[in-house]
PDB file of C-alpha atoms in Angstrom:
ATOM      1  CA  MET A   7     -14.983  40.091 -41.997  1.00 50.00           C
ATOM      2  CA  GLY A   8     -13.156  40.421 -38.657  1.00 53.00           C
ATOM      3  CA  PHE A   9     -16.314  39.331 -36.859  1.00 59.00           C
ATOM      4  CA  PHE A  10     -16.483  36.070 -38.807  1.00 60.00           C
ATOM      5  CA  MET A  11     -12.803  35.316 -38.135  1.00 64.00           C
ATOM      6  CA  SER A  12     -13.265  36.097 -34.465  1.00 72.00           C
ATOM      7  CA  LYS A  13     -16.300  33.826 -34.290  1.00 74.00           C
ATOM      8  CA  SER A  14     -14.401  31.067 -36.080  1.00 78.00           C
ATOM      9  CA  LEU A  15     -11.437  31.464 -33.723  1.00 77.00           C
ATOM     10  CA  ASP A  16     -13.740  31.385 -30.696  1.00 81.00           C
ATOM     11  CA  GLU A  17     -15.333  28.156 -31.918  1.00 85.00           C
ATOM     12  CA  SER A  18     -11.910  26.668 -32.644  1.00 86.00           C
ATOM     13  CA  LEU A  19     -10.673  27.664 -29.186  1.00 87.00           C
ATOM     14  CA  LYS A  20     -13.775  26.191 -27.562  1.00 87.00           C
ATOM     15  CA  LYS A  21     -13.317  22.898 -29.434  1.00 89.00           C
ATOM     16  CA  GLN A  22      -9.659  22.816 -28.466  1.00 90.00           C
ATOM     17  CA  GLN A  23     -10.539  23.410 -24.793  1.00 90.00           C
ATOM     18  CA  GLU A  24     -13.134  20.633 -24.897  1.00 90.00           C
ATOM     19  CA  PHE A  25     -10.591  18.301 -26.489  1.00 90.00           C
ATOM     20  CA  MET A  26      -8.004  19.173 -23.842  1.00 92.00           C
ATOM     21  CA  ALA A  27     -10.515  18.598 -21.031  1.00 90.00           C
ATOM     22  CA  ALA A  28     -11.509  15.219 -22.481  1.00 90.00           C
ATOM     23  CA  ASN A  29      -7.858  14.295 -22.975  1.00 92.00           C
ATOM     24  CA  SER A  30      -7.040  15.267 -19.371  1.00 91.00           C
ATOM     25  CA  ALA A  31      -9.947  13.187 -18.078  1.00 91.00           C
ATOM     26  CA  LEU A  32      -8.794  10.209 -20.142  1.00 93.00           C
ATOM     27  CA  GLN A  33      -5.219  10.580 -18.883  1.00 94.00           C
ATOM     28  CA  LEU A  34      -6.420  10.803 -15.270  1.00 93.00           C
ATOM     29  CA  GLU A  35      -8.576   7.698 -15.740  1.00 94.00           C
ATOM     30  CA  ARG A  36      -5.600   5.798 -17.162  1.00 95.00           C
ATOM     31  CA  GLN A  37      -3.399   6.869 -14.256  1.00 95.00           C
ATOM     32  CA  MET A  38      -6.017   5.763 -11.745  1.00 95.00           C
ATOM     33  CA  LEU A  39      -6.393   2.393 -13.461  1.00 95.00           C
ATOM     34  CA  MET A  40      -2.630   1.918 -13.561  1.00 97.00           C
ATOM     35  CA  GLN A  41      -2.309   2.843  -9.893  1.00 96.00           C
ATOM     36  CA  ASN A  42      -5.034   0.369  -8.957  1.00 95.00           C
ATOM     37  CA  GLU A  43      -3.397  -2.340 -11.070  1.00 96.00           C
ATOM     38  CA  MET A  44      -0.085  -1.759  -9.282  1.00 97.00           C
ATOM     39  CA  ARG A  45      -1.825  -1.881  -5.888  1.00 95.00           C
ATOM     40  CA  GLN A  46      -3.496  -5.164  -6.802  1.00 95.00           C
ATOM     41  CA  ARG A  47      -0.164  -6.634  -7.880  1.00 97.00           C
ATOM     42  CA  GLN A  48       1.464  -5.577  -4.620  1.00 96.00           C
ATOM     43  CA  VAL A  49      -1.324  -7.120  -2.543  1.00 92.00           C
ATOM     44  CA  ALA A  50      -1.152 -10.304  -4.629  1.00 94.00           C
ATOM     45  CA  MET A  51       2.594 -10.481  -4.003  1.00 96.00           C
ATOM     46  CA  GLN A  52       2.041 -10.022  -0.270  1.00 93.00           C
ATOM     47  CA  ILE A  53      -0.516 -12.839  -0.175  1.00 93.00           C
ATOM     48  CA  ALA A  54       1.722 -15.064  -2.299  1.00 95.00           C
ATOM     49  CA  TRP A  55       4.643 -14.361   0.050  1.00 95.00           C
ATOM     50  CA  SER A  56       2.476 -15.288   3.032  1.00 95.00           C
ATOM     51  CA  ARG A  57       1.390 -18.525   1.380  1.00 95.00           C
ATOM     52  CA  GLU A  58       4.978 -19.451   0.603  1.00 97.00           C
ATOM     53  CA  PHE A  59       6.119 -18.493   4.107  1.00 96.00           C
ATOM     54  CA  ILE A  60       3.391 -20.635   5.699  1.00 96.00           C
ATOM     55  CA  LYS A  61       4.748 -23.715   3.921  1.00 96.00           C
ATOM     56  CA  TYR A  62       8.234 -23.275   5.328  1.00 97.00           C
ATOM     57  CA  PHE A  63       7.121 -22.076   8.743  1.00 97.00           C
ATOM     58  CA  GLY A  64       4.548 -24.879   9.009  1.00 97.00           C
ATOM     59  CA  THR A  65       7.278 -27.419   8.298  1.00 97.00           C
ATOM     60  CA  PHE A  66       9.535 -25.758  10.874  1.00 97.00           C
ATOM     61  CA  LEU A  67       6.734 -25.704  13.459  1.00 97.00           C
ATOM     62  CA  GLY A  68       5.876 -29.361  12.819  1.00 97.00           C
ATOM     63  CA  LEU A  69       9.475 -30.520  13.170  1.00 98.00           C
ATOM     64  CA  THR A  70      10.012 -28.323  16.228  1.00 97.00           C
ATOM     65  CA  THR A  71       6.848 -29.660  17.855  1.00 97.00           C
ATOM     66  CA  ILE A  72       7.911 -33.254  17.228  1.00 97.00           C
ATOM     67  CA  GLY A  73      11.437 -32.599  18.497  1.00 97.00           C
ATOM     68  CA  LEU A  74      10.312 -30.743  21.609  1.00 96.00           C
ATOM     69  CA  THR A  75       7.687 -33.377  22.375  1.00 97.00           C
ATOM     70  CA  ILE A  76      10.268 -36.169  22.127  1.00 96.00           C
ATOM     71  CA  GLY A  77      12.668 -34.142  24.296  1.00 95.00           C
ATOM     72  CA  ALA A  78       9.969 -33.440  26.884  1.00 96.00           C
ATOM     73  CA  LEU A  79       8.998 -37.141  27.051  1.00 95.00           C
ATOM     74  CA  LYS A  80      12.600 -38.356  27.332  1.00 96.00           C
ATOM     75  CA  ARG A  81      13.556 -35.857  30.015  1.00 95.00           C
ATOM     76  CA  LYS A  82      10.135 -35.832  31.668  1.00 94.00           C
ATOM     77  CA  ARG A  83      10.118 -32.017  31.651  1.00 94.00           C
ATOM     78  CA  PRO A  84       6.934 -30.533  30.138  1.00 93.00           C
ATOM     79  CA  GLY A  85       8.440 -27.017  30.300  1.00 94.00           C
ATOM     80  CA  ILE A  86      10.389 -27.826  27.158  1.00 94.00           C
ATOM     81  CA  LEU A  87       7.106 -27.552  25.206  1.00 96.00           C
ATOM     82  CA  VAL A  88       6.653 -23.831  26.067  1.00 96.00           C
ATOM     83  CA  PRO A  89       8.202 -22.477  22.791  1.00 96.00           C
ATOM     84  CA  ILE A  90       5.405 -24.188  20.851  1.00 97.00           C
ATOM     85  CA  VAL A  91       2.865 -21.670  22.185  1.00 96.00           C
ATOM     86  CA  PRO A  92       4.300 -18.461  20.644  1.00 97.00           C
ATOM     87  CA  LEU A  93       5.326 -20.307  17.485  1.00 97.00           C
ATOM     88  CA  SER A  94       1.753 -21.542  17.069  1.00 97.00           C
ATOM     89  CA  PHE A  95       0.458 -17.961  17.387  1.00 97.00           C
ATOM     90  CA  VAL A  96       2.820 -16.837  14.620  1.00 96.00           C
ATOM     91  CA  PHE A  97       1.674 -19.782  12.506  1.00 97.00           C
ATOM     92  CA  ALA A  98      -2.011 -18.976  13.121  1.00 96.00           C
ATOM     93  CA  TYR A  99      -1.489 -15.322  12.149  1.00 95.00           C
ATOM     94  CA  GLN A 100       0.377 -16.203   8.964  1.00 95.00           C
ATOM     95  CA  TYR A 101      -2.198 -18.844   8.051  1.00 96.00           C
ATOM     96  CA  ASP A 102      -5.012 -16.333   8.568  1.00 95.00           C
ATOM     97  CA  LEU A 103      -3.160 -13.827   6.386  1.00 93.00           C
ATOM     98  CA  ALA A 104      -2.471 -16.373   3.639  1.00 94.00           C
ATOM     99  CA  TYR A 105      -5.707 -18.347   3.534  1.00 94.00           C
ATOM    100  CA  GLY A 106      -8.126 -16.788   5.995  1.00 91.00           C
ATOM    101  CA  THR A 107     -10.071 -13.587   6.291  1.00 93.00           C
ATOM    102  CA  LEU A 108      -7.377 -11.361   7.790  1.00 94.00           C
ATOM    103  CA  MET A 109      -7.042  -9.242   4.638  1.00 91.00           C
ATOM    104  CA  ILE A 110     -10.821  -8.715   4.552  1.00 94.00           C
ATOM    105  CA  ARG A 111     -10.881  -7.744   8.241  1.00 96.00           C
ATOM    106  CA  MET A 112      -7.951  -5.380   7.693  1.00 94.00           C
ATOM    107  CA  LYS A 113      -9.741  -3.775   4.718  1.00 94.00           C
ATOM    108  CA  ASP A 114     -12.918  -3.363   6.780  1.00 96.00           C
ATOM    109  CA  GLU A 115     -10.960  -1.782   9.641  1.00 96.00           C
ATOM    110  CA  ALA A 116      -9.187   0.565   7.217  1.00 94.00           C
ATOM    111  CA  GLU A 117     -12.564   1.659   5.818  1.00 96.00           C
ATOM    112  CA  ASN A 118     -13.800   2.189   9.379  1.00 96.00           C
ATOM    113  CA  ILE A 119     -10.784   4.399  10.151  1.00 95.00           C
ATOM    114  CA  ILE A 120     -11.304   6.404   6.950  1.00 94.00           C
ATOM    115  CA  ASP A 121     -15.012   6.873   7.708  1.00 96.00           C
ATOM    116  CA  ARG A 122     -14.898   7.521  11.459  1.00 96.00           C
ATOM    117  CA  GLU A 123     -11.384   8.563  12.469  1.00 94.00           C
ATOM    118  CA  GLN A 124     -10.257  11.131   9.904  1.00 91.00           C
ATOM    119  CA  THR A 125      -8.058  12.961  12.423  1.00 91.00           C
ATOM    120  CA  LEU A 126      -5.723   9.959  12.572  1.00 91.00           C
ATOM    121  CA  LEU A 127      -5.066  10.287   8.835  1.00 90.00           C
ATOM    122  CA  GLN A 128      -4.019  13.931   8.857  1.00 91.00           C
ATOM    123  CA  MET A 129      -0.379  14.609   8.135  1.00 88.00           C
ATOM    124  CA  PRO A 130       1.714  16.568  10.625  1.00 89.00           C
ATOM    125  CA  LYS A 131       1.762  20.221   9.547  1.00 86.00           C
ATOM    126  CA  GLY A 132      -0.905  19.457   6.925  1.00 87.00           C
ATOM    127  CA  VAL A 133      -0.515  18.562   3.269  1.00 88.00           C
ATOM    128  CA  PRO A 134       2.757  19.807   1.724  1.00 88.00           C
ATOM    129  CA  THR A 135       2.316  22.848  -0.477  1.00 90.00           C
ATOM    130  CA  PHE A 136       4.315  23.928  -3.479  1.00 89.00           C
ATOM    131  CA  GLU A 137       5.797  26.766  -1.433  1.00 91.00           C
ATOM    132  CA  SER A 138       6.956  24.471   1.387  1.00 89.00           C
ATOM    133  CA  ILE A 139       8.536  22.043  -1.076  1.00 89.00           C
ATOM    134  CA  GLU A 140      10.291  24.875  -2.917  1.00 90.00           C
ATOM    135  CA  LYS A 141      11.539  26.329   0.370  1.00 89.00           C
ATOM    136  CA  ALA A 142      13.018  22.951   1.355  1.00 88.00           C
ATOM    137  CA  ARG A 143      14.525  22.485  -2.105  1.00 87.00           C
ATOM    138  CA  ARG A 144      16.144  25.924  -2.035  1.00 87.00           C
ATOM    139  CA  ALA A 145      17.516  25.320   1.447  1.00 87.00           C
ATOM    140  CA  ARG A 146      18.966  21.984   0.348  1.00 84.00           C
ATOM    141  CA  SER A 147      20.484  23.396  -2.846  1.00 80.00           C
ATOM    142  CA  MET A 148      22.068  26.272  -0.886  1.00 73.00           C
ATOM    143  CA  PHE A 149      23.496  23.715   1.521  1.00 66.00           C
ATOM    144  CA  PHE A 150      25.185  21.842  -1.316  1.00 63.00           C
ATOM    145  CA  ILE A 151      26.434  25.037  -2.973  1.00 62.00           C
ATOM    146  CA  GLN A 152      28.123  26.273   0.226  1.00 56.00           C
ATOM    147  CA  LYS A 153      30.158  23.095   0.699  1.00 49.00           C
TER     148      LYS A 153
END
């Protein structure tokens, strides 16, 4: 009789372990999907910010260019037009970020770094361990207790 109960308990335990493993995998998948969704929203916000910024900065650059050109013609001093050069570089960068291929080039470069330059991605002193975190937490809590 004990053998049958033991066998039944073993089967029940095995089913429970399988259920827990499947549940853990499902939870991990959901977390990964949520993390990716949040990343996509952040990137979308960055691109939207760049597109909004380009509207205002483009207007500023246009008005500045017109004003500096008029000033340079009236005073007959072409040196007044010099600020247009760096402002146009900023405009070109922002335009490329908002509507061009800058994000694609940045993604490709990031993949290149991950594939070929792993040493650049390593954290100083390695990945934090539970022990190092606990040591820092204890040191911090002792610091607050002493005061």
